[in-house]
Amino acid sequence: MSFIKEINRRRTFGIISHPDAGKTTLTEKLLLFGGAIQEAGAVKSNKIKKGATSDFMEIERQRGISVATSVLAFEYDGIKINILDTPGHKDFAEDTFRTLTAVDSVIVVIDVAKGVEEQTEKLVEVCRMRNIPMIVFINKLDREGKDAFDLLDEVEQKLGLRVTPLSFPIGMGYDFKGIYNIWENNINLFSGNSRKDIEETIEVNDITSSDLNTLIGDKAANTLRDEIELVKGIYPKFNKEQYLNGDLQPVFFGSALNNFGVRELLDCFVEIAPKPRPKQSEERLIKPEEDKFTGFVFKIHANMDPNHRNRLAFVKIVSGEFKRNTPYLHVRHNKKLKFSSPNAFFAEKKEIVDISYPGDIVGLQDTGNFKIGDTLTEGEIINYKGVPSFSPEHFRYINNADPMKAKQLYKGIDQLMDEGVAQLFTLDYNGRKVIGTVGALQYEVIQYRLEHEYGAKCTYENLNVHKACWVQTDNEKSEEFKEFLRVKQRYLARDKQNQLVFLADSMFSLQMTQQKYPSITFHMTSEFE
C-alpha cells in the first residue's frame, strides 16, 4: 500500500466531556465494533465484571474515573482509527488540553439529563480556538432527560456551536423506542438488552408510510414525523466542508452503555472525519505527505508496567514515516536517538511496530530524554508550539514521611513531574520543595503513586500561595531587580528548569509588586519568549 493511501486511511480523534457523561464507556463500545475487545466493560456497573480496558492505572479502577489519557487503536472498514480517551475530571484537565494538540477531530459527549456542563464548555472553547472539527454525541437516552430540542438549543447557546442533528430519538427514558437515522434514512429499534452485541436496523425509506406505525405505534410515529419535519425546517443541511472547517457540528443521539446509536456514530465518523491534517510549527507549516519524518511528544507516562521502572513518551506523528531502529534528531538536545522498540497501543496491551504513519501515536521508551512538547525530526530544526504548562492554583509543601526512603521519594517526584502531573518548585531561602497542581485531586494521585510505584511515603503541608508567576527582567544587574530579590526573597523559588518563580500570596500582593517594580514582567505560563 502506498504512503499516501496509508495517510488517507488514518483518523485520529479525542473524546471529551464533563466527568461521568460516558466517555470511557463510549470508547469501549467503539472498540467493540472494531472487533478489538469481545465484551466491553463500563467504568461503574456491577453487572459487568470486566473493568474498562482503557482505565489501566490502579487508582482509576478504584474510583471509577479516568485519570490519565489513554491511547487506543483499531481497524474498522479498512480505516485505521486512533482514539485518545481523556479524563473529564477538571483536576486532570491539563492532561486533556495537551491531548487536544495531538488530535485531528473531536467527539463531545453530553449527558442527556445534565445537559452542557462547565468542563465541557472549557474544552470546547479550546477546540474552537484551534478550529478542530467536532461531532456531538448525546448519551444515556435510556434514562429520563431533557427534551431533544432543548438540548440542541443548549448546545448552540452554551457552547456556541452551529448544530445539525444526523439522528433523532424516538421517545426518551421509559418510552424510549429507538433512533431514526437521518444520515442513512433508517430506524434502529431499542430492545433494552445490552448483552446483544450489535443491533439490527430496519430501512425506512419513506417516513410517511404506514410501516412506521406498525413498527413503533401510532402515537410515537406521528410525533416522530412532526419532529423530523421540524428538524429539517430549522437546522442547516449537513455540509462536509463547513464541518471540516469547524463551522458546523453534527449531532447524534444514543446510549453507549446499551450499545445503542454507537454504530451510526461510527459509520458517519469514518465517512466524514478529517484525515491527518497539516500542523503549524514555529518555522513553517508541515504537511503530512512530506517524506521526512517529524513528530512531537504530547504526553509522558511513567510505570505503565508496575514491575519495571519505565517511562513511555507518547509521540504524535505529523509527517513522513517513523521507522524502528532509525536515528532521529531530538531537536532540543540536538542529538540523534534511535528506538529499538516503538510501541503501538491497545489500552495496556502494546505491540512493537516497525513502521508508523502520520496520524498514528507511538510510544517510545524513554530514559529521561524527553519533556512534554519536544520535537523529533530527520534533521531539520523544527519546534511545534502550543503544549502549554499552566500556572498552578493549589500549592503544598511536600515532606518525606519515611527518612529511610529519601532517595526513592526524590526519584519518584522527579519522574512524576516530568510526566507533567504537577509542577515542582524549590524555595530559594530554605530549599524546601513545593508542589503546585491545577486541581486538588492530583495530590492524592501523587501520594498514591509514590507509595505504590516507588515505595515512598510523603505528607503535605498547606502553603498560602495565590499564583505562581514566572519572572522576567531585561537587566539582571539593575538596582530595582536586586531590591526585588532582597525584599521578596521569602517568596522566590525555582522551577525544574531553574527559572525564577515568584509565589504571590494574594492577588493584591501581586498587583502591588507589579506596580512597585515596573521593569519586571510576571508571566502566568512558563512558555514566554
Short mmCIF file of C-alpha atoms in Angstrom, two decimals:
data_model
loop_
_atom_site.label_atom_id
_atom_site.label_comp_id
_atom_site.label_asym_id
_atom_site.label_seq_id
_atom_site.Cartn_x
_atom_site.Cartn_y
_atom_site.Cartn_z
CA MET A 1 0.00 0.00 0.00
CA SER A 2 1.40 3.37 -0.90
CA PHE A 3 2.37 6.00 1.64
CA ILE A 4 -0.44 8.40 0.61
CA LYS A 5 -3.04 5.63 0.90
CA GLU A 6 -1.86 4.87 4.42
CA ILE A 7 -2.24 8.53 5.42
CA ASN A 8 -5.71 8.71 3.92
CA ARG A 9 -6.98 5.80 5.95
CA ARG A 10 -5.94 7.25 9.32
CA ARG A 11 -8.39 9.02 11.64
CA THR A 12 -7.14 10.34 14.98
CA PHE A 13 -9.61 11.81 17.41
CA GLY A 14 -10.15 12.60 21.08
CA ILE A 15 -13.26 12.11 23.19
CA ILE A 16 -14.01 14.95 25.61
CA SER A 17 -16.78 15.76 28.09
CA HIS A 18 -17.71 16.55 31.67
CA PRO A 19 -16.94 13.76 34.18
CA ASP A 20 -19.42 10.89 34.05
CA ALA A 21 -21.07 11.71 30.74
CA GLY A 22 -19.79 8.36 29.48
CA LYS A 23 -16.54 8.94 27.56
CA THR A 24 -14.77 5.77 28.57
CA THR A 25 -17.89 3.66 28.04
CA LEU A 26 -18.30 5.10 24.53
CA THR A 27 -14.63 4.36 23.80
CA GLU A 28 -15.15 0.75 24.82
CA LYS A 29 -18.20 0.37 22.59
CA LEU A 30 -16.36 1.81 19.61
CA LEU A 31 -13.65 -0.78 20.18
CA LEU A 32 -16.30 -3.48 20.28
CA PHE A 33 -17.38 -2.59 16.73
CA GLY A 34 -13.78 -2.57 15.65
CA GLY A 35 -13.64 -6.16 16.92
CA ALA A 36 -10.89 -5.15 19.29
CA ILE A 37 -12.48 -6.43 22.50
CA GLN A 38 -15.05 -9.18 22.91
CA GLU A 39 -17.05 -7.80 25.82
CA ALA A 40 -16.90 -4.13 26.73
CA GLY A 41 -16.65 -3.12 30.40
CA ALA A 42 -18.27 0.02 31.76
CA VAL A 43 -16.37 2.10 34.33
CA LYS A 44 -19.02 1.72 37.04
CA SER A 45 -21.56 -1.07 36.84
CA ASN A 46 -21.85 -4.17 38.95
CA LYS A 47 -23.42 -6.23 36.20
CA ILE A 48 -20.34 -6.22 34.05
CA LYS A 49 -17.39 -7.83 35.75
CA LYS A 50 -14.71 -6.80 33.33
CA GLY A 51 -13.24 -3.34 34.12
CA ALA A 52 -12.88 -0.86 31.29
CA THR A 53 -9.82 -1.60 29.11
CA SER A 54 -8.82 2.00 28.74
CA ASP A 55 -8.52 2.64 32.50
CA PHE A 56 -5.35 0.79 33.41
CA MET A 57 -3.95 2.67 36.41
CA GLU A 58 -4.92 1.05 39.70
CA ILE A 59 -6.43 4.28 41.06
CA GLU A 60 -8.71 4.65 38.01
CA ARG A 61 -10.27 1.27 38.64
CA GLN A 62 -10.94 2.01 42.30
CA ARG A 63 -12.53 5.39 41.80
CA GLY A 64 -14.35 4.60 38.58
CA ILE A 65 -12.86 7.69 36.88
CA SER A 66 -10.19 8.08 34.24
CA VAL A 67 -7.07 9.90 35.44
CA ALA A 68 -4.68 9.76 32.51
CA THR A 69 -5.30 9.97 28.80
CA SER A 70 -5.08 6.57 27.17
CA VAL A 71 -4.44 5.73 23.56
CA LEU A 72 -6.34 3.01 21.71
CA ALA A 73 -6.36 1.94 18.10
CA PHE A 74 -8.48 -0.36 15.96
CA GLU A 75 -9.44 -1.07 12.35
CA TYR A 76 -12.97 -0.59 11.03
CA ASP A 77 -14.00 -0.95 7.38
CA GLY A 78 -10.38 -0.64 6.27
CA ILE A 79 -9.96 2.61 8.20
CA LYS A 80 -7.36 2.77 10.98
CA ILE A 81 -8.84 4.66 13.93
CA ASN A 82 -6.78 6.07 16.82
CA ILE A 83 -8.76 7.15 19.88
CA LEU A 84 -7.45 9.27 22.72
CA ASP A 85 -9.70 8.81 25.74
CA THR A 86 -9.21 11.81 28.03
CA PRO A 87 -10.08 12.34 31.70
CA GLY A 88 -13.11 14.58 32.20
CA HIS A 89 -12.35 15.48 35.79
CA LYS A 90 -11.32 19.12 36.00
CA ASP A 91 -8.35 18.31 38.23
CA PHE A 92 -6.79 16.46 35.31
CA ALA A 93 -7.80 18.98 32.65
CA GLU A 94 -4.19 19.82 31.89
CA ASP A 95 -3.67 16.32 30.52
CA THR A 96 -6.75 16.80 28.36
CA PHE A 97 -5.62 20.20 26.98
CA ARG A 98 -2.31 18.67 25.94
CA THR A 99 -4.06 15.78 24.25
CA LEU A 100 -6.05 18.24 22.13
CA THR A 101 -2.80 19.31 20.46
CA ALA A 102 -2.47 15.77 19.08
CA VAL A 103 -5.92 15.11 17.61
CA ASP A 104 -7.41 15.90 14.20
CA SER A 105 -11.04 15.90 15.33
CA VAL A 106 -13.10 15.53 18.48
CA ILE A 107 -16.25 13.81 19.71
CA VAL A 108 -18.02 15.72 22.50
CA VAL A 109 -20.14 13.55 24.79
CA ILE A 110 -23.11 15.15 26.56
CA ASP A 111 -25.27 13.58 29.27
CA VAL A 112 -28.95 13.82 28.32
CA ALA A 113 -30.08 14.52 31.89
CA LYS A 114 -27.43 17.08 32.83
CA GLY A 115 -27.02 18.85 29.50
CA VAL A 116 -23.96 21.02 28.92
CA GLU A 117 -21.70 21.29 31.98
CA GLU A 118 -18.84 23.65 32.78
CA GLN A 119 -15.98 21.29 31.96
CA THR A 120 -17.45 20.68 28.50
CA GLU A 121 -17.61 24.43 27.91
CA LYS A 122 -13.91 24.91 28.70
CA LEU A 123 -12.78 22.05 26.49
CA VAL A 124 -14.98 23.02 23.55
CA GLU A 125 -13.60 26.54 23.77
CA VAL A 126 -10.09 25.16 23.29
CA CYS A 127 -11.28 23.16 20.26
CA ARG A 128 -12.91 26.23 18.77
CA MET A 129 -9.73 28.26 19.17
CA ARG A 130 -7.93 25.64 17.09
CA ASN A 131 -10.86 25.05 14.67
CA ILE A 132 -10.95 21.34 15.42
CA PRO A 133 -13.95 19.62 13.74
CA MET A 134 -16.41 18.31 16.35
CA ILE A 135 -19.19 15.73 16.42
CA VAL A 136 -21.61 15.86 19.37
CA PHE A 137 -22.90 12.61 20.88
CA ILE A 138 -25.83 12.91 23.31
CA ASN A 139 -25.60 9.93 25.63
CA LYS A 140 -27.75 7.98 28.13
CA LEU A 141 -31.05 8.17 26.22
CA ASP A 142 -32.34 5.13 28.09
CA ARG A 143 -32.73 7.42 31.12
CA GLU A 144 -35.17 10.28 31.63
CA GLY A 145 -33.63 13.51 30.44
CA LYS A 146 -34.19 16.85 28.75
CA ASP A 147 -36.20 17.24 25.56
CA ALA A 148 -34.13 16.75 22.40
CA PHE A 149 -34.83 20.24 21.01
CA ASP A 150 -33.99 21.89 24.35
CA LEU A 151 -30.68 20.04 24.38
CA LEU A 152 -29.83 21.14 20.85
CA ASP A 153 -30.59 24.75 21.84
CA GLU A 154 -28.42 24.44 24.92
CA VAL A 155 -25.52 23.11 22.85
CA GLU A 156 -25.89 26.02 20.43
CA GLN A 157 -26.06 28.69 23.11
CA LYS A 158 -23.66 27.48 25.79
CA LEU A 159 -21.02 26.03 23.50
CA GLY A 160 -21.50 28.49 20.66
CA LEU A 161 -21.79 25.75 18.04
CA ARG A 162 -23.93 25.50 14.90
CA VAL A 163 -25.54 22.08 15.08
CA THR A 164 -27.38 19.79 12.71
CA PRO A 165 -28.87 16.51 14.02
CA LEU A 166 -27.98 13.45 11.93
CA SER A 167 -30.06 11.09 14.08
CA PHE A 168 -33.10 11.67 16.26
CA PRO A 169 -34.54 9.85 19.28
CA ILE A 170 -37.99 8.25 19.25
CA GLY A 171 -39.26 8.89 22.78
CA MET A 172 -36.90 9.02 25.75
CA GLY A 173 -36.19 7.28 29.06
CA TYR A 174 -39.06 4.94 29.85
CA ASP A 175 -40.76 5.43 26.44
CA PHE A 176 -37.50 5.17 24.50
CA LYS A 177 -38.34 3.26 21.30
CA GLY A 178 -35.24 3.75 19.23
CA ILE A 179 -33.46 6.13 16.92
CA TYR A 180 -34.32 7.44 13.49
CA ASN A 181 -31.12 7.83 11.50
CA ILE A 182 -31.42 10.95 9.32
CA TRP A 183 -27.98 10.37 7.78
CA GLU A 184 -28.96 6.97 6.31
CA ASN A 185 -32.81 7.04 6.49
CA ASN A 186 -33.33 4.02 8.67
CA ILE A 187 -34.70 3.14 12.09
CA ASN A 188 -32.92 1.36 14.89
CA LEU A 189 -35.33 -0.16 17.44
CA PHE A 190 -34.24 -0.31 21.05
CA SER A 191 -34.68 -3.69 22.74
CA GLY A 192 -33.25 -2.70 26.13
CA ASN A 193 -30.99 -5.72 26.02
CA SER A 194 -27.40 -4.58 26.40
CA ARG A 195 -25.97 -8.09 26.13
CA LYS A 196 -26.82 -8.24 22.46
CA ASP A 197 -23.62 -7.24 20.79
CA ILE A 198 -24.81 -5.31 17.78
CA GLU A 199 -28.36 -4.13 16.98
CA GLU A 200 -30.17 -4.71 13.67
CA THR A 201 -31.51 -1.73 11.74
CA ILE A 202 -34.70 -1.51 9.67
CA GLU A 203 -34.67 0.52 6.46
CA VAL A 204 -37.40 3.16 6.31
CA ASN A 205 -37.24 4.95 3.01
CA ASP A 206 -40.44 6.92 3.39
CA ILE A 207 -41.21 8.39 6.76
CA THR A 208 -44.86 8.94 5.81
CA SER A 209 -45.58 5.26 5.08
CA SER A 210 -47.80 3.22 7.39
CA ASP A 211 -45.00 0.70 8.08
CA LEU A 212 -43.72 3.22 10.61
CA ASN A 213 -46.96 2.95 12.62
CA THR A 214 -46.73 -0.85 12.80
CA LEU A 215 -43.13 -0.61 13.97
CA ILE A 216 -43.43 1.92 16.78
CA GLY A 217 -47.16 2.56 17.30
CA ASP A 218 -49.34 5.45 16.09
CA LYS A 219 -48.59 7.97 18.80
CA ALA A 220 -44.81 7.68 18.52
CA ALA A 221 -44.97 7.61 14.72
CA ASN A 222 -46.91 10.85 14.49
CA THR A 223 -44.67 12.62 16.96
CA LEU A 224 -41.60 11.46 15.04
CA ARG A 225 -42.98 12.76 11.73
CA ASP A 226 -43.62 16.19 13.26
CA GLU A 227 -40.20 16.29 14.87
CA ILE A 228 -38.30 15.27 11.75
CA GLU A 229 -40.19 17.90 9.74
CA LEU A 230 -39.21 20.46 12.34
CA VAL A 231 -35.57 19.33 12.29
CA LYS A 232 -35.38 19.65 8.52
CA GLY A 233 -37.04 23.06 8.74
CA ILE A 234 -34.86 24.63 11.43
CA TYR A 235 -31.39 23.16 11.17
CA PRO A 236 -28.95 23.70 8.30
CA LYS A 237 -28.33 20.78 5.96
CA PHE A 238 -25.13 18.88 6.73
CA ASN A 239 -22.20 20.19 4.73
CA LYS A 240 -18.86 18.41 4.93
CA GLU A 241 -16.73 21.47 4.14
CA GLN A 242 -18.28 23.50 6.94
CA TYR A 243 -17.83 20.61 9.35
CA LEU A 244 -14.14 20.26 8.45
CA ASN A 245 -13.57 23.99 8.95
CA GLY A 246 -15.15 23.77 12.38
CA ASP A 247 -18.24 25.82 11.41
CA LEU A 248 -20.89 23.09 11.66
CA GLN A 249 -21.28 20.28 14.21
CA PRO A 250 -23.34 17.14 13.52
CA VAL A 251 -25.25 15.67 16.50
CA PHE A 252 -26.02 12.01 17.23
CA PHE A 253 -28.20 10.51 19.96
CA GLY A 254 -27.69 7.16 21.68
CA SER A 255 -26.91 5.15 24.76
CA ALA A 256 -23.31 3.99 24.97
CA LEU A 257 -23.87 1.57 27.84
CA ASN A 258 -26.56 -0.29 25.88
CA ASN A 259 -24.52 -0.06 22.72
CA PHE A 260 -27.22 1.91 21.03
CA GLY A 261 -26.71 4.56 18.37
CA VAL A 262 -22.96 3.97 18.52
CA ARG A 263 -22.72 2.26 15.16
CA GLU A 264 -24.45 5.17 13.41
CA LEU A 265 -21.95 7.49 15.01
CA LEU A 266 -19.01 5.34 13.89
CA ASP A 267 -20.24 4.86 10.31
CA CYS A 268 -20.77 8.57 9.85
CA PHE A 269 -17.48 9.40 11.57
CA VAL A 270 -15.48 7.13 9.26
CA GLU A 271 -17.06 8.82 6.27
CA ILE A 272 -16.74 12.49 7.22
CA ALA A 273 -13.91 12.81 9.77
CA PRO A 274 -10.73 14.56 8.64
CA LYS A 275 -7.58 12.75 7.57
CA PRO A 276 -4.36 13.72 9.38
CA ARG A 277 -4.02 17.49 9.00
CA PRO A 278 -1.03 19.78 8.46
CA LYS A 279 0.40 21.30 11.65
CA GLN A 280 1.90 24.73 12.23
CA SER A 281 5.40 24.79 13.69
CA GLU A 282 7.41 27.89 14.64
CA GLU A 283 9.36 27.60 11.40
CA ARG A 284 6.72 26.64 8.80
CA LEU A 285 3.53 24.70 8.10
CA ILE A 286 4.20 20.97 7.89
CA LYS A 287 2.07 18.72 5.70
CA PRO A 288 1.51 15.01 6.44
CA GLU A 289 2.50 14.00 2.88
CA GLU A 290 6.10 15.18 3.28
CA ASP A 291 8.56 12.28 3.09
CA LYS A 292 10.73 13.43 6.01
CA PHE A 293 9.56 12.31 9.44
CA THR A 294 8.53 14.83 12.13
CA GLY A 295 6.59 14.34 15.36
CA PHE A 296 6.19 15.74 18.86
CA VAL A 297 5.78 14.44 22.42
CA PHE A 298 2.42 15.37 23.92
CA LYS A 299 2.42 13.11 26.96
CA ILE A 300 4.81 11.12 29.12
CA HIS A 301 3.61 8.25 31.24
CA ALA A 302 5.77 6.62 33.90
CA ASN A 303 5.44 3.00 35.00
CA MET A 304 2.91 1.60 32.61
CA ASP A 305 4.12 -1.71 33.93
CA PRO A 306 4.42 -1.55 37.76
CA ASN A 307 7.14 -4.26 37.81
CA HIS A 308 9.59 -2.27 35.73
CA ARG A 309 10.71 1.30 36.13
CA ASN A 310 9.96 2.53 32.69
CA ARG A 311 8.68 5.65 31.04
CA LEU A 312 6.90 5.97 27.77
CA ALA A 313 6.84 9.14 25.74
CA PHE A 314 3.75 9.40 23.53
CA VAL A 315 4.63 10.84 20.14
CA LYS A 316 2.13 12.07 17.56
CA ILE A 317 3.49 11.61 14.03
CA VAL A 318 2.88 14.70 11.91
CA SER A 319 4.63 13.85 8.65
CA GLY A 320 6.68 11.12 6.97
CA GLU A 321 7.20 7.56 8.17
CA PHE A 322 8.56 6.66 11.57
CA LYS A 323 10.80 3.60 11.27
CA ARG A 324 12.19 1.41 14.00
CA ASN A 325 15.96 1.48 14.63
CA THR A 326 16.45 4.64 12.58
CA PRO A 327 18.31 7.56 14.18
CA TYR A 328 16.17 10.71 14.55
CA LEU A 329 17.18 14.16 15.75
CA HIS A 330 15.98 15.26 19.19
CA VAL A 331 15.75 18.99 18.44
CA ARG A 332 16.06 20.42 21.96
CA HIS A 333 19.14 18.33 22.85
CA ASN A 334 20.47 18.41 19.31
CA LYS A 335 21.45 14.76 19.37
CA LYS A 336 20.42 11.67 17.43
CA LEU A 337 18.42 8.97 19.17
CA LYS A 338 17.33 5.64 17.86
CA PHE A 339 14.45 3.48 19.09
CA SER A 340 14.58 -0.28 19.02
CA SER A 341 11.08 -0.94 20.29
CA PRO A 342 8.49 1.69 19.43
CA ASN A 343 5.05 0.65 20.72
CA ALA A 344 1.60 0.86 19.21
CA PHE A 345 -1.18 0.81 21.78
CA PHE A 346 -4.22 -1.00 22.61
CA ALA A 347 -5.00 0.31 26.12
CA GLU A 348 -2.40 -1.50 28.22
CA LYS A 349 -1.50 -4.04 25.57
CA LYS A 350 1.37 -2.81 23.46
CA GLU A 351 2.89 -4.22 20.30
CA ILE A 352 6.20 -3.31 18.76
CA VAL A 353 5.74 -1.70 15.35
CA ASP A 354 8.26 -1.45 12.55
CA ILE A 355 6.72 1.46 10.73
CA SER A 356 4.11 4.10 11.62
CA TYR A 357 2.41 6.75 9.53
CA PRO A 358 1.17 10.33 10.06
CA GLY A 359 -1.81 10.40 12.42
CA ASP A 360 -0.51 7.46 14.45
CA ILE A 361 0.61 7.68 18.05
CA VAL A 362 3.76 5.76 19.03
CA GLY A 363 5.11 5.13 22.50
CA LEU A 364 8.88 5.42 22.83
CA GLN A 365 10.88 4.01 25.73
CA ASP A 366 12.31 6.99 27.49
CA THR A 367 15.20 7.15 29.96
CA GLY A 368 14.69 10.80 30.79
CA ASN A 369 15.48 12.43 27.45
CA PHE A 370 12.03 13.80 26.76
CA LYS A 371 9.98 16.69 28.02
CA ILE A 372 6.41 17.40 27.00
CA GLY A 373 6.49 19.39 23.76
CA ASP A 374 9.79 18.00 22.41
CA THR A 375 10.15 17.53 18.66
CA LEU A 376 11.78 14.66 16.74
CA THR A 377 12.79 15.07 13.07
CA GLU A 378 15.11 13.60 10.44
CA GLY A 379 17.48 16.51 10.86
CA GLU A 380 15.56 19.71 10.17
CA ILE A 381 15.22 22.08 13.14
CA ILE A 382 11.51 22.31 13.86
CA ASN A 383 9.66 23.25 17.03
CA TYR A 384 5.99 22.55 17.45
CA LYS A 385 4.34 25.05 19.74
CA GLY A 386 1.21 25.00 21.78
CA VAL A 387 1.72 22.47 24.54
CA PRO A 388 1.37 24.86 27.46
CA SER A 389 2.31 24.50 31.09
CA PHE A 390 -0.35 26.23 33.19
CA SER A 391 0.14 28.31 36.30
CA PRO A 392 -0.92 26.02 39.18
CA GLU A 393 -3.73 27.01 41.52
CA HIS A 394 -3.03 24.77 44.54
CA PHE A 395 0.26 24.71 46.44
CA ARG A 396 1.52 22.46 49.24
CA TYR A 397 4.86 21.69 50.86
CA ILE A 398 5.82 18.07 50.35
CA ASN A 399 7.58 16.33 53.25
CA ASN A 400 9.24 12.96 53.48
CA ALA A 401 7.38 10.71 55.94
CA ASP A 402 9.94 7.89 55.93
CA PRO A 403 13.59 9.03 56.35
CA MET A 404 14.90 5.66 55.13
CA LYS A 405 13.27 6.20 51.76
CA ALA A 406 14.50 9.69 50.88
CA LYS A 407 16.17 8.55 47.67
CA GLN A 408 13.02 6.81 46.35
CA LEU A 409 10.93 9.86 47.19
CA TYR A 410 13.15 12.24 45.23
CA LYS A 411 13.35 9.89 42.29
CA GLY A 412 9.59 9.43 42.32
CA ILE A 413 8.84 13.15 42.48
CA ASP A 414 11.33 13.77 39.72
CA GLN A 415 9.76 11.27 37.34
CA LEU A 416 6.16 12.20 38.10
CA MET A 417 6.92 15.89 37.47
CA ASP A 418 8.43 15.04 34.08
CA GLU A 419 5.19 13.32 33.28
CA GLY A 420 3.50 16.68 33.73
CA VAL A 421 1.23 15.63 36.60
CA ALA A 422 2.17 18.71 38.59
CA GLN A 423 4.99 21.25 38.93
CA LEU A 424 7.80 21.25 41.45
CA PHE A 425 9.21 24.46 42.93
CA THR A 426 12.19 24.71 45.27
CA LEU A 427 12.17 27.67 47.65
CA ASP A 428 15.27 29.85 47.40
CA TYR A 429 15.82 30.64 51.06
CA ASN A 430 15.44 27.21 52.67
CA GLY A 431 15.40 24.72 49.81
CA ARG A 432 12.00 23.22 50.73
CA LYS A 433 10.06 21.53 47.97
CA VAL A 434 6.63 22.85 46.96
CA ILE A 435 4.26 21.05 44.63
CA GLY A 436 1.84 23.10 42.56
CA THR A 437 -1.12 21.49 40.81
CA VAL A 438 -4.08 22.55 38.72
CA GLY A 439 -6.54 20.52 40.84
CA ALA A 440 -6.65 19.20 44.39
CA LEU A 441 -7.26 15.58 43.40
CA GLN A 442 -3.79 15.42 41.95
CA TYR A 443 -2.21 15.41 45.41
CA GLU A 444 -3.94 12.13 46.18
CA VAL A 445 -2.84 10.66 42.86
CA ILE A 446 0.77 11.72 43.54
CA GLN A 447 0.74 10.33 47.08
CA TYR A 448 -0.81 7.08 45.89
CA ARG A 449 1.60 6.59 43.03
CA LEU A 450 4.66 7.47 45.14
CA GLU A 451 3.70 4.80 47.61
CA HIS A 452 2.70 2.09 45.14
CA GLU A 453 5.18 2.67 42.35
CA TYR A 454 8.20 3.95 44.27
CA GLY A 455 7.62 2.70 47.83
CA ALA A 456 7.97 6.22 49.28
CA LYS A 457 5.60 7.92 51.73
CA CYS A 458 5.01 11.64 51.80
CA THR A 459 2.90 14.13 53.75
CA TYR A 460 1.67 17.57 52.71
CA GLU A 461 1.53 20.91 54.48
CA ASN A 462 -0.61 23.77 53.29
CA LEU A 463 1.09 26.82 51.90
CA ASN A 464 -0.72 30.07 51.34
CA VAL A 465 0.04 30.95 47.73
CA HIS A 466 -2.38 32.52 45.27
CA LYS A 467 -0.49 32.16 41.97
CA ALA A 468 2.96 31.23 40.71
CA CYS A 469 4.39 33.73 38.23
CA TRP A 470 7.49 33.30 36.11
CA VAL A 471 9.76 36.31 36.49
CA GLN A 472 11.43 38.00 33.54
CA THR A 473 13.65 41.08 33.52
CA ASP A 474 15.76 42.79 30.85
CA ASN A 475 18.57 43.76 33.16
CA GLU A 476 19.52 41.42 35.96
CA LYS A 477 22.14 43.87 37.30
CA SER A 478 19.70 46.75 37.84
CA GLU A 479 19.15 48.09 41.36
CA GLU A 480 15.42 47.53 41.03
CA PHE A 481 15.85 43.82 40.33
CA LYS A 482 18.35 43.42 43.20
CA GLU A 483 15.93 45.13 45.58
CA PHE A 484 13.13 42.85 44.37
CA LEU A 485 15.28 39.80 45.11
CA ARG A 486 16.13 41.12 48.57
CA VAL A 487 12.63 42.22 49.63
CA LYS A 488 10.78 39.23 48.23
CA GLN A 489 13.36 36.53 48.96
CA ARG A 490 10.93 34.52 51.07
CA TYR A 491 8.55 34.27 48.11
CA LEU A 492 11.03 33.27 45.45
CA ALA A 493 11.51 29.76 44.10
CA ARG A 494 12.98 27.92 41.13
CA ASP A 495 11.10 25.53 38.89
CA LYS A 496 12.56 22.34 37.40
CA GLN A 497 14.19 24.23 34.55
CA ASN A 498 15.75 26.57 37.13
CA GLN A 499 13.65 29.54 36.01
CA LEU A 500 12.90 32.10 38.71
CA VAL A 501 9.33 31.98 40.02
CA PHE A 502 7.55 34.45 42.31
CA LEU A 503 4.93 32.88 44.60
CA ALA A 504 2.39 35.61 45.32
CA ASP A 505 0.30 35.04 48.44
CA SER A 506 -2.70 37.02 47.16
CA MET A 507 -3.98 38.84 44.10
CA PHE A 508 -3.38 42.11 45.99
CA SER A 509 0.27 41.48 46.74
CA LEU A 510 0.83 40.51 43.11
CA GLN A 511 -0.63 43.82 41.91
CA MET A 512 1.40 45.78 44.46
CA THR A 513 4.58 44.03 43.37
CA GLN A 514 3.86 44.76 39.71
CA GLN A 515 3.38 48.46 40.48
CA LYS A 516 6.47 48.69 42.65
CA TYR A 517 8.82 47.00 40.16
CA PRO A 518 7.66 48.12 36.69
CA SER A 519 10.75 46.82 34.87
CA ILE A 520 9.95 43.21 35.83
CA THR A 521 7.40 41.18 33.90
CA PHE A 522 5.37 38.40 35.54
CA HIS A 523 4.12 35.58 33.29
CA MET A 524 1.31 33.14 34.02
CA THR A 525 2.72 30.31 31.88
CA SER A 526 6.26 29.05 31.58
CA GLU A 527 6.25 29.44 27.79
CA PHE A 528 7.27 33.05 27.32
CA GLU A 529 9.58 34.36 24.65
#
